């Protein structure tokens, strides 16, 4: 996986969260999603199917 995936997994601080980040990273690598690291430290994930999620410190929020 890419460097950003490794960085996000390393900072997850929780093994379960690291697994979720890894799987989302695989979607990004496979071209099925894109993500942006926001200034707040949260991650915005946009799936190819149209859904958008905000990955916060302890929550996942569906935006669209």
Short mmCIF file of C-alpha atoms in Angstrom, two decimals:
data_model
loop_
_atom_site.label_atom_id
_atom_site.label_comp_id
_atom_site.label_asym_id
_atom_site.label_seq_id
_atom_site.Cartn_x
_atom_site.Cartn_y
_atom_site.Cartn_z
CA UNK A 1 0.00 0.00 0.00
CA UNK A 2 1.02 3.60 -0.32
CA UNK A 3 2.86 5.78 2.14
CA UNK A 4 -0.32 7.60 3.20
CA UNK A 5 -1.97 4.29 4.10
CA UNK A 6 1.03 3.32 6.22
CA UNK A 7 0.99 6.72 7.94
CA UNK A 8 -2.74 6.53 8.72
CA UNK A 9 -2.46 2.96 10.00
CA UNK A 10 0.50 3.92 12.20
CA UNK A 11 -1.37 6.82 13.78
CA UNK A 12 -4.60 4.84 14.27
CA UNK A 13 -3.54 3.89 17.80
CA UNK A 14 -6.06 1.04 17.90
CA UNK A 15 -5.73 -2.31 16.14
CA UNK A 16 -9.38 -2.36 15.02
CA UNK A 17 -9.13 1.16 13.59
CA UNK A 18 -5.90 0.19 11.82
CA UNK A 19 -7.70 -2.72 10.11
CA UNK A 20 -10.50 -0.42 8.90
CA UNK A 21 -7.97 2.11 7.58
CA UNK A 22 -6.09 -0.71 5.81
CA UNK A 23 -9.24 -1.94 4.07
CA UNK A 24 -10.22 1.58 3.01
CA UNK A 25 -6.65 2.04 1.77
CA UNK A 26 -7.06 -1.04 -0.42
CA UNK A 27 -10.17 0.53 -1.98
CA UNK A 28 -8.12 3.66 -2.70
CA UNK A 29 -5.24 1.68 -4.22
CA UNK A 30 -7.71 -0.29 -6.37
CA UNK A 31 -9.24 2.95 -7.66
CA UNK A 32 -12.61 2.37 -5.98
CA UNK A 33 -12.27 5.35 -3.62
CA UNK A 34 -10.30 8.53 -3.05
CA UNK A 35 -9.43 10.13 0.23
CA UNK A 36 -8.18 13.44 1.49
CA UNK A 37 -6.43 14.17 4.76
CA UNK A 38 -8.12 17.29 6.13
CA UNK A 39 -6.40 20.00 8.19
CA UNK A 40 -8.36 18.80 11.23
CA UNK A 41 -6.64 15.41 10.95
CA UNK A 42 -9.85 13.70 9.85
CA UNK A 43 -9.99 11.78 6.59
CA UNK A 44 -12.69 12.30 3.95
CA UNK A 45 -13.35 9.20 1.83
CA UNK A 46 -15.33 9.32 -1.42
CA UNK A 47 -16.35 5.97 -2.87
CA UNK A 48 -16.75 5.44 -6.61
CA UNK A 49 -20.42 4.63 -5.95
CA UNK A 50 -20.98 8.19 -4.69
CA UNK A 51 -20.99 7.89 -0.92
CA UNK A 52 -18.80 10.25 1.10
CA UNK A 53 -17.61 9.50 4.63
CA UNK A 54 -15.72 11.47 7.25
CA UNK A 55 -13.39 9.33 9.35
CA UNK A 56 -12.95 11.09 12.66
CA UNK A 57 -10.88 10.20 15.70
CA UNK A 58 -13.55 7.84 17.05
CA UNK A 59 -16.43 8.05 14.57
CA UNK A 60 -17.36 7.43 10.95
CA UNK A 61 -19.94 9.87 9.60
CA UNK A 62 -21.70 9.46 6.27
CA UNK A 63 -21.87 12.86 4.58
CA UNK A 64 -23.54 11.90 1.30
#
